[in-house]
mmCIF file of C-alpha atoms in Angstrom:
data_model
loop_
_atom_site.group_PDB
_atom_site.id
_atom_site.type_symbol
_atom_site.label_atom_id
_atom_site.label_comp_id
_atom_site.label_asym_id
_atom_site.label_seq_id
_atom_site.Cartn_x
_atom_site.Cartn_y
_atom_site.Cartn_z
ATOM 1 C CA UNK A 1 0.000 0.000 0.000
ATOM 2 C CA UNK A 2 1.370 3.416 -0.922
ATOM 3 C CA UNK A 3 1.171 6.260 1.571
ATOM 4 C CA UNK A 4 -1.476 7.859 -0.688
ATOM 5 C CA UNK A 5 -3.750 4.822 -0.757
ATOM 6 C CA UNK A 6 -3.153 4.306 2.990
ATOM 7 C CA UNK A 7 -4.355 7.882 3.506
ATOM 8 C CA UNK A 8 -7.547 7.263 1.480
ATOM 9 C CA UNK A 9 -8.184 4.024 3.316
ATOM 10 C CA UNK A 10 -7.912 5.828 6.673
ATOM 11 C CA UNK A 11 -10.334 8.530 5.473
ATOM 12 C CA UNK A 12 -12.856 5.889 4.443
ATOM 13 C CA UNK A 13 -12.476 4.125 7.800
ATOM 14 C CA UNK A 14 -13.044 7.400 9.648
ATOM 15 C CA UNK A 15 -16.169 8.188 7.622
ATOM 16 C CA UNK A 16 -17.619 4.717 8.358
ATOM 17 C CA UNK A 17 -16.842 5.164 12.071
ATOM 18 C CA UNK A 18 -18.507 8.585 12.241
ATOM 19 C CA UNK A 19 -21.527 7.385 10.239
ATOM 20 C CA UNK A 20 -21.994 4.496 12.709
ATOM 21 C CA UNK A 21 -21.925 7.057 15.538
ATOM 22 C CA UNK A 22 -24.932 8.746 13.934
ATOM 23 C CA UNK A 23 -23.197 11.667 12.219
ATOM 24 C CA UNK A 24 -23.539 12.687 8.569
ATOM 25 C CA UNK A 25 -19.961 12.228 7.316
ATOM 26 C CA UNK A 26 -18.351 12.824 3.917
ATOM 27 C CA UNK A 27 -14.848 12.570 2.437
ATOM 28 C CA UNK A 28 -13.597 15.292 0.121
ATOM 29 C CA UNK A 29 -12.742 14.464 -3.508
ATOM 30 C CA UNK A 30 -9.454 12.656 -4.133
ATOM 31 C CA UNK A 31 -6.678 14.837 -5.436
ATOM 32 C CA UNK A 32 -5.903 14.651 -9.133
ATOM 33 C CA UNK A 33 -4.888 16.729 -12.120
ATOM 34 C CA UNK A 34 -8.009 18.875 -12.063
ATOM 35 C CA UNK A 35 -8.677 19.032 -8.345
ATOM 36 C CA UNK A 36 -6.692 21.060 -5.876
ATOM 37 C CA UNK A 37 -7.241 18.745 -2.932
ATOM 38 C CA UNK A 38 -5.705 21.252 -0.577
ATOM 39 C CA UNK A 39 -8.721 23.578 -0.732
ATOM 40 C CA UNK A 40 -10.910 20.941 0.910
ATOM 41 C CA UNK A 41 -10.655 19.269 4.289
ATOM 42 C CA UNK A 42 -10.235 15.461 4.158
ATOM 43 C CA UNK A 43 -13.493 14.737 5.989
ATOM 44 C CA UNK A 44 -16.481 16.778 7.206
ATOM 45 C CA UNK A 45 -18.868 15.308 9.802
ATOM 46 C CA UNK A 46 -22.048 16.912 11.108
ATOM 47 C CA UNK A 47 -24.673 16.058 13.707
ATOM 48 C CA UNK A 48 -27.636 18.362 14.336
ATOM 49 C CA UNK A 49 -25.753 21.432 13.062
ATOM 50 C CA UNK A 50 -22.619 20.682 15.114
ATOM 51 C CA UNK A 51 -19.768 20.572 12.597
ATOM 52 C CA UNK A 52 -16.393 18.772 12.775
ATOM 53 C CA UNK A 53 -13.832 19.505 10.028
ATOM 54 C CA UNK A 54 -10.950 17.020 9.752
ATOM 55 C CA UNK A 55 -7.474 16.799 8.336
ATOM 56 C CA UNK A 56 -6.730 13.048 8.442
ATOM 57 C CA UNK A 57 -3.316 11.475 9.126
ATOM 58 C CA UNK A 58 -2.419 7.786 9.348
ATOM 59 C CA UNK A 59 0.770 6.561 11.055
ATOM 60 C CA UNK A 60 2.142 3.133 11.847
ATOM 61 C CA UNK A 61 3.553 4.108 15.262
ATOM 62 C CA UNK A 62 3.056 6.758 17.896
ATOM 63 C CA UNK A 63 5.520 9.491 16.847
ATOM 64 C CA UNK A 64 5.910 13.222 16.147
ATOM 65 C CA UNK A 65 3.814 14.391 13.185
ATOM 66 C CA UNK A 66 4.674 17.412 11.041
ATOM 67 C CA UNK A 67 1.993 19.163 8.981
ATOM 68 C CA UNK A 68 2.462 21.948 6.397
ATOM 69 C CA UNK A 69 1.035 25.263 7.617
ATOM 70 C CA UNK A 70 -0.808 25.690 4.282
ATOM 71 C CA UNK A 71 -2.898 22.559 5.021
ATOM 72 C CA UNK A 72 -3.847 23.890 8.438
ATOM 73 C CA UNK A 73 -4.668 27.367 7.101
ATOM 74 C CA UNK A 74 -7.156 25.844 4.631
ATOM 75 C CA UNK A 75 -8.661 23.642 7.346
ATOM 76 C CA UNK A 76 -9.149 26.648 9.635
ATOM 77 C CA UNK A 77 -10.655 28.811 6.863
ATOM 78 C CA UNK A 78 -13.180 26.086 5.964
ATOM 79 C CA UNK A 79 -14.131 25.630 9.635
ATOM 80 C CA UNK A 80 -14.390 29.411 10.151
ATOM 81 C CA UNK A 81 -16.893 29.804 7.287
ATOM 82 C CA UNK A 82 -18.865 26.726 8.374
ATOM 83 C CA UNK A 83 -18.933 27.639 12.056
ATOM 84 C CA UNK A 84 -17.287 24.287 12.846
ATOM 85 C CA UNK A 85 -14.303 22.897 14.725
ATOM 86 C CA UNK A 86 -10.998 22.368 12.862
ATOM 87 C CA UNK A 87 -9.448 19.074 13.996
ATOM 88 C CA UNK A 88 -6.602 16.703 13.123
ATOM 89 C CA UNK A 89 -7.676 13.037 13.223
ATOM 90 C CA UNK A 90 -4.781 10.583 13.542
ATOM 91 C CA UNK A 91 -5.052 6.821 13.037
ATOM 92 C CA UNK A 92 -2.243 4.960 14.829
ATOM 93 C CA UNK A 93 -2.169 1.499 13.324
ATOM 94 C CA UNK A 94 -0.042 -0.240 15.996
ATOM 95 C CA UNK A 95 -2.387 0.909 18.745
ATOM 96 C CA UNK A 96 -5.521 0.407 16.607
ATOM 97 C CA UNK A 97 -6.716 3.785 17.788
ATOM 98 C CA UNK A 98 -7.987 7.104 16.392
ATOM 99 C CA UNK A 99 -6.825 10.209 18.271
ATOM 100 C CA UNK A 100 -7.954 13.783 17.779
ATOM 101 C CA UNK A 101 -6.109 17.106 18.180
ATOM 102 C CA UNK A 102 -7.788 20.526 17.862
ATOM 103 C CA UNK A 103 -6.000 22.686 15.264
ATOM 104 C CA UNK A 104 -5.597 25.350 17.965
ATOM 105 C CA UNK A 105 -3.283 23.027 19.956
ATOM 106 C CA UNK A 106 -0.731 22.588 17.162
ATOM 107 C CA UNK A 107 2.808 23.794 17.838
ATOM 108 C CA UNK A 108 4.394 25.997 15.127
ATOM 109 C CA UNK A 109 7.972 24.796 14.522
ATOM 110 C CA UNK A 110 8.838 27.045 11.586
ATOM 111 C CA UNK A 111 7.067 29.499 9.293
ATOM 112 C CA UNK A 112 5.862 26.613 7.180
ATOM 113 C CA UNK A 113 5.241 23.748 9.562
ATOM 114 C CA UNK A 114 3.222 22.716 12.584
ATOM 115 C CA UNK A 115 4.003 19.815 14.883
ATOM 116 C CA UNK A 116 2.021 17.318 16.926
ATOM 117 C CA UNK A 117 4.463 15.911 19.469
ATOM 118 C CA UNK A 118 4.486 12.236 20.365
ATOM 119 C CA UNK A 119 3.484 13.154 23.937
ATOM 120 C CA UNK A 120 0.562 15.294 22.765
ATOM 121 C CA UNK A 121 -0.637 12.473 20.577
ATOM 122 C CA UNK A 122 -0.312 9.932 23.390
ATOM 123 C CA UNK A 123 -2.391 12.017 25.789
ATOM 124 C CA UNK A 124 -4.923 13.185 23.160
ATOM 125 C CA UNK A 125 -8.577 12.195 23.336
ATOM 126 C CA UNK A 126 -9.808 9.178 21.442
ATOM 127 C CA UNK A 127 -11.988 10.430 18.628
ATOM 128 C CA UNK A 128 -15.205 8.686 19.766
ATOM 129 C CA UNK A 129 -14.753 10.122 23.260
ATOM 130 C CA UNK A 130 -14.066 13.642 21.959
ATOM 131 C CA UNK A 131 -17.053 13.692 19.613
ATOM 132 C CA UNK A 132 -19.564 12.239 22.061
ATOM 133 C CA UNK A 133 -18.327 14.676 24.700
ATOM 134 C CA UNK A 134 -18.858 17.666 22.421
ATOM 135 C CA UNK A 135 -22.256 16.515 21.174
ATOM 136 C CA UNK A 136 -23.390 15.954 24.789
ATOM 137 C CA UNK A 137 -22.168 19.407 25.824
ATOM 138 C CA UNK A 138 -24.283 20.899 23.034
ATOM 139 C CA UNK A 139 -27.275 18.864 24.178
ATOM 140 C CA UNK A 140 -26.817 20.092 27.761
ATOM 141 C CA UNK A 141 -26.663 23.711 26.601
ATOM 142 C CA UNK A 142 -29.991 23.181 24.763
ATOM 143 C CA UNK A 143 -31.562 21.724 27.897
ATOM 144 C CA UNK A 144 -30.352 24.716 29.935
ATOM 145 C CA UNK A 145 -31.904 27.127 27.451
ATOM 146 C CA UNK A 146 -35.167 25.151 27.626
ATOM 147 C CA UNK A 147 -35.111 25.262 31.451
ATOM 148 C CA UNK A 148 -34.483 28.975 31.395
ATOM 149 C CA UNK A 149 -37.447 29.551 29.080
ATOM 150 C CA UNK A 150 -39.778 27.642 31.429
ATOM 151 C CA UNK A 151 -38.795 29.871 34.378
ATOM 152 C CA UNK B 1 -17.639 15.641 -22.762
ATOM 153 C CA UNK B 2 -19.358 12.559 -21.347
ATOM 154 C CA UNK B 3 -22.418 12.960 -19.119
ATOM 155 C CA UNK B 4 -20.239 11.828 -16.177
ATOM 156 C CA UNK B 5 -17.519 14.437 -16.743
ATOM 157 C CA UNK B 6 -20.228 17.072 -17.415
ATOM 158 C CA UNK B 7 -21.673 16.199 -14.017
ATOM 159 C CA UNK B 8 -18.298 16.601 -12.276
ATOM 160 C CA UNK B 9 -17.704 19.867 -14.073
ATOM 161 C CA UNK B 10 -21.085 21.199 -12.871
ATOM 162 C CA UNK B 11 -20.290 20.132 -9.282
ATOM 163 C CA UNK B 12 -16.972 21.978 -9.415
ATOM 164 C CA UNK B 13 -18.664 25.079 -10.831
ATOM 165 C CA UNK B 14 -21.270 24.989 -8.044
ATOM 166 C CA UNK B 15 -18.598 24.665 -5.352
ATOM 167 C CA UNK B 16 -16.684 27.658 -6.769
ATOM 168 C CA UNK B 17 -19.918 29.689 -6.877
ATOM 169 C CA UNK B 18 -20.831 28.850 -3.272
ATOM 170 C CA UNK B 19 -17.273 29.511 -2.055
ATOM 171 C CA UNK B 20 -17.364 32.961 -3.693
ATOM 172 C CA UNK B 21 -20.644 33.631 -1.834
ATOM 173 C CA UNK B 22 -18.777 33.087 1.433
ATOM 174 C CA UNK B 23 -19.876 29.526 2.219
ATOM 175 C CA UNK B 24 -17.605 26.586 3.058
ATOM 176 C CA UNK B 25 -18.363 24.201 0.176
ATOM 177 C CA UNK B 26 -17.092 20.711 -0.647
ATOM 178 C CA UNK B 27 -17.750 18.102 -3.324
ATOM 179 C CA UNK B 28 -18.085 14.456 -2.354
ATOM 180 C CA UNK B 29 -15.573 11.898 -3.665
ATOM 181 C CA UNK B 30 -15.978 10.801 -7.293
ATOM 182 C CA UNK B 31 -17.586 7.415 -7.710
ATOM 183 C CA UNK B 32 -15.286 4.525 -8.531
ATOM 184 C CA UNK B 33 -14.665 0.876 -7.859
ATOM 185 C CA UNK B 34 -14.095 1.305 -4.133
ATOM 186 C CA UNK B 35 -16.453 4.185 -3.430
ATOM 187 C CA UNK B 36 -20.209 3.951 -3.314
ATOM 188 C CA UNK B 37 -20.891 7.486 -4.490
ATOM 189 C CA UNK B 38 -24.565 7.120 -3.731
ATOM 190 C CA UNK B 39 -24.023 7.244 0.046
ATOM 191 C CA UNK B 40 -22.779 10.811 -0.246
ATOM 192 C CA UNK B 41 -24.469 13.946 -1.493
ATOM 193 C CA UNK B 42 -22.744 15.600 -4.471
ATOM 194 C CA UNK B 43 -21.993 18.853 -2.643
ATOM 195 C CA UNK B 44 -22.282 20.098 0.940
ATOM 196 C CA UNK B 45 -22.163 23.852 1.681
ATOM 197 C CA UNK B 46 -22.224 25.494 5.099
ATOM 198 C CA UNK B 47 -22.276 29.054 6.423
ATOM 199 C CA UNK B 48 -22.287 29.753 10.164
ATOM 200 C CA UNK B 49 -23.861 26.358 10.980
ATOM 201 C CA UNK B 50 -26.572 26.672 8.302
ATOM 202 C CA UNK B 51 -26.220 23.560 6.131
ATOM 203 C CA UNK B 52 -27.232 22.985 2.486
ATOM 204 C CA UNK B 53 -26.977 19.428 1.108
ATOM 205 C CA UNK B 54 -27.070 19.103 -2.699
ATOM 206 C CA UNK B 55 -27.777 16.539 -5.355
ATOM 207 C CA UNK B 56 -26.424 18.160 -8.537
ATOM 208 C CA UNK B 57 -27.921 17.821 -12.029
ATOM 209 C CA UNK B 58 -26.760 19.444 -15.266
ATOM 210 C CA UNK B 59 -29.023 19.740 -18.345
ATOM 211 C CA UNK B 60 -28.632 21.406 -21.715
ATOM 212 C CA UNK B 61 -32.250 22.639 -21.901
ATOM 213 C CA UNK B 62 -35.127 23.377 -19.559
ATOM 214 C CA UNK B 63 -37.001 20.054 -19.389
ATOM 215 C CA UNK B 64 -38.511 17.462 -17.037
ATOM 216 C CA UNK B 65 -35.910 15.764 -14.835
ATOM 217 C CA UNK B 66 -36.309 12.279 -13.360
ATOM 218 C CA UNK B 67 -34.304 11.223 -10.308
ATOM 219 C CA UNK B 68 -34.072 7.736 -8.752
ATOM 220 C CA UNK B 69 -35.779 7.587 -5.345
ATOM 221 C CA UNK B 70 -32.682 5.895 -3.871
ATOM 222 C CA UNK B 71 -30.598 9.027 -4.587
ATOM 223 C CA UNK B 72 -33.158 11.224 -2.873
ATOM 224 C CA UNK B 73 -33.474 8.892 0.122
ATOM 225 C CA UNK B 74 -29.712 9.126 0.705
ATOM 226 C CA UNK B 75 -29.763 12.899 0.309
ATOM 227 C CA UNK B 76 -32.585 13.215 2.853
ATOM 228 C CA UNK B 77 -30.904 10.879 5.366
ATOM 229 C CA UNK B 78 -27.636 12.853 5.175
ATOM 230 C CA UNK B 79 -29.513 16.146 5.647
ATOM 231 C CA UNK B 80 -31.559 14.690 8.533
ATOM 232 C CA UNK B 81 -28.433 13.675 10.462
ATOM 233 C CA UNK B 82 -26.700 16.971 9.715
ATOM 234 C CA UNK B 83 -29.690 19.141 10.534
ATOM 235 C CA UNK B 84 -29.479 20.647 7.041
ATOM 236 C CA UNK B 85 -31.683 21.228 3.987
ATOM 237 C CA UNK B 86 -31.828 18.584 1.230
ATOM 238 C CA UNK B 87 -31.842 20.331 -2.165
ATOM 239 C CA UNK B 88 -31.545 19.559 -5.874
ATOM 240 C CA UNK B 89 -29.301 22.030 -7.716
ATOM 241 C CA UNK B 90 -29.837 22.117 -11.483
ATOM 242 C CA UNK B 91 -27.526 23.816 -13.972
ATOM 243 C CA UNK B 92 -29.343 24.682 -17.208
ATOM 244 C CA UNK B 93 -26.658 25.365 -19.779
ATOM 245 C CA UNK B 94 -28.795 27.126 -22.409
ATOM 246 C CA UNK B 95 -30.074 29.620 -19.856
ATOM 247 C CA UNK B 96 -26.695 29.873 -18.079
ATOM 248 C CA UNK B 97 -28.530 29.579 -14.790
ATOM 249 C CA UNK B 98 -28.502 27.493 -11.594
ATOM 250 C CA UNK B 99 -31.921 26.655 -10.149
ATOM 251 C CA UNK B 100 -32.721 25.019 -6.829
ATOM 252 C CA UNK B 101 -35.574 22.705 -5.768
ATOM 253 C CA UNK B 102 -36.145 21.538 -2.162
ATOM 254 C CA UNK B 103 -36.278 17.715 -1.986
ATOM 255 C CA UNK B 104 -39.675 18.081 -0.283
ATOM 256 C CA UNK B 105 -41.158 19.555 -3.504
ATOM 257 C CA UNK B 106 -40.296 16.563 -5.698
ATOM 258 C CA UNK B 107 -43.200 14.707 -7.313
ATOM 259 C CA UNK B 108 -43.181 10.895 -6.941
ATOM 260 C CA UNK B 109 -44.030 9.364 -10.344
ATOM 261 C CA UNK B 110 -43.500 5.711 -9.461
ATOM 262 C CA UNK B 111 -42.148 3.693 -6.544
ATOM 263 C CA UNK B 112 -38.631 4.235 -7.810
ATOM 264 C CA UNK B 113 -38.603 7.699 -9.335
ATOM 265 C CA UNK B 114 -39.183 11.351 -8.554
ATOM 266 C CA UNK B 115 -39.812 14.089 -11.070
ATOM 267 C CA UNK B 116 -39.018 17.772 -11.377
ATOM 268 C CA UNK B 117 -41.393 19.121 -14.017
ATOM 269 C CA UNK B 118 -40.274 21.636 -16.622
ATOM 270 C CA UNK B 119 -42.710 24.198 -15.133
ATOM 271 C CA UNK B 120 -41.409 23.679 -11.586
ATOM 272 C CA UNK B 121 -37.861 24.155 -12.824
ATOM 273 C CA UNK B 122 -38.778 27.284 -14.759
ATOM 274 C CA UNK B 123 -40.398 28.930 -11.743
ATOM 275 C CA UNK B 124 -37.808 27.677 -9.228
ATOM 276 C CA UNK B 125 -35.541 30.086 -7.347
ATOM 277 C CA UNK B 126 -32.113 30.885 -8.676
ATOM 278 C CA UNK B 127 -29.597 29.313 -6.346
ATOM 279 C CA UNK B 128 -27.903 32.557 -5.262
ATOM 280 C CA UNK B 129 -31.286 34.077 -4.444
ATOM 281 C CA UNK B 130 -32.425 31.012 -2.488
ATOM 282 C CA UNK B 131 -29.248 30.765 -0.426
ATOM 283 C CA UNK B 132 -28.972 34.460 0.396
ATOM 284 C CA UNK B 133 -32.650 34.485 1.343
ATOM 285 C CA UNK B 134 -32.217 31.585 3.760
ATOM 286 C CA UNK B 135 -29.020 32.921 5.285
ATOM 287 C CA UNK B 136 -30.727 36.308 5.820
ATOM 288 C CA UNK B 137 -33.761 34.661 7.437
ATOM 289 C CA UNK B 138 -31.430 32.935 9.880
ATOM 290 C CA UNK B 139 -29.704 36.239 10.615
ATOM 291 C CA UNK B 140 -33.077 37.913 11.244
ATOM 292 C CA UNK B 141 -34.132 35.143 13.639
ATOM 293 C CA UNK B 142 -30.884 35.700 15.594
ATOM 294 C CA UNK B 143 -31.596 39.426 15.775
ATOM 295 C CA UNK B 144 -35.129 38.726 17.038
ATOM 296 C CA UNK B 145 -33.776 36.445 19.766
ATOM 297 C CA UNK B 146 -31.284 39.169 20.718
ATOM 298 C CA UNK B 147 -34.089 41.798 20.840
ATOM 299 C CA UNK B 148 -36.205 39.517 22.972
ATOM 300 C CA UNK B 149 -33.379 39.024 25.451
ATOM 301 C CA UNK B 150 -32.902 42.770 25.838
ATOM 302 C CA UNK B 151 -36.584 43.245 26.777
#
């Protein structure tokens, strides 16, 4: 498997996982001659108007990950327009786990690159945990508004 | 140009148009051996948590359009999960215009097909008009909530 096809395979796995969790999830178009992939996020997932925007990475082991700043800028711009959260989803094959890092936690290491350190990745939320947590928080805020209106 | 590549070209044009209007817009992945295109909408566009989910059609002339029910079912399920609006976007080349039809307005003509009549298409909103209208309505409802809170 090339790194490119491994990337696509991870994106498809993530979409299936999110769909099973009840979200509407979609991959972006594959890159090719006529498509500037970089303008799109890898995956967008939505539940009841709560929007998650993902850059997807797949790695064999737990290790530092470096990401071009241009990729992150596009991710953040898409999320800003949508009113969603820009996130990096990382599949670590050895650990059979998906981790998630908010784009705001990335460490700039040069003018052109961001870093996710091995330690950050190790202590990051599992993606299912992170998403359920955020969807529940939103639900609780709705309930509070409803309570308030009754008073 | 084959009908398939004409379809992709229309999707790309729609995404560019929506992006210029300030929305975050993304095409779904192209169909292929490993991808069941039908599970995804053709285009998703979002502005400040207001979500439009599109099936895209391109036609040379203004005419009746028939759409398989299975395509519409998938579109509606995606929109239901997302909390968005399921829409059919139609590019009519001769008129150089994009029209939009809510999935709820489609006419069932058999157990397996829906229809957009020529007349419906002719009187349908232009897509820019429809989207700006809906985004403004949302803005107005926010303002009303804000007014209410001040009282």
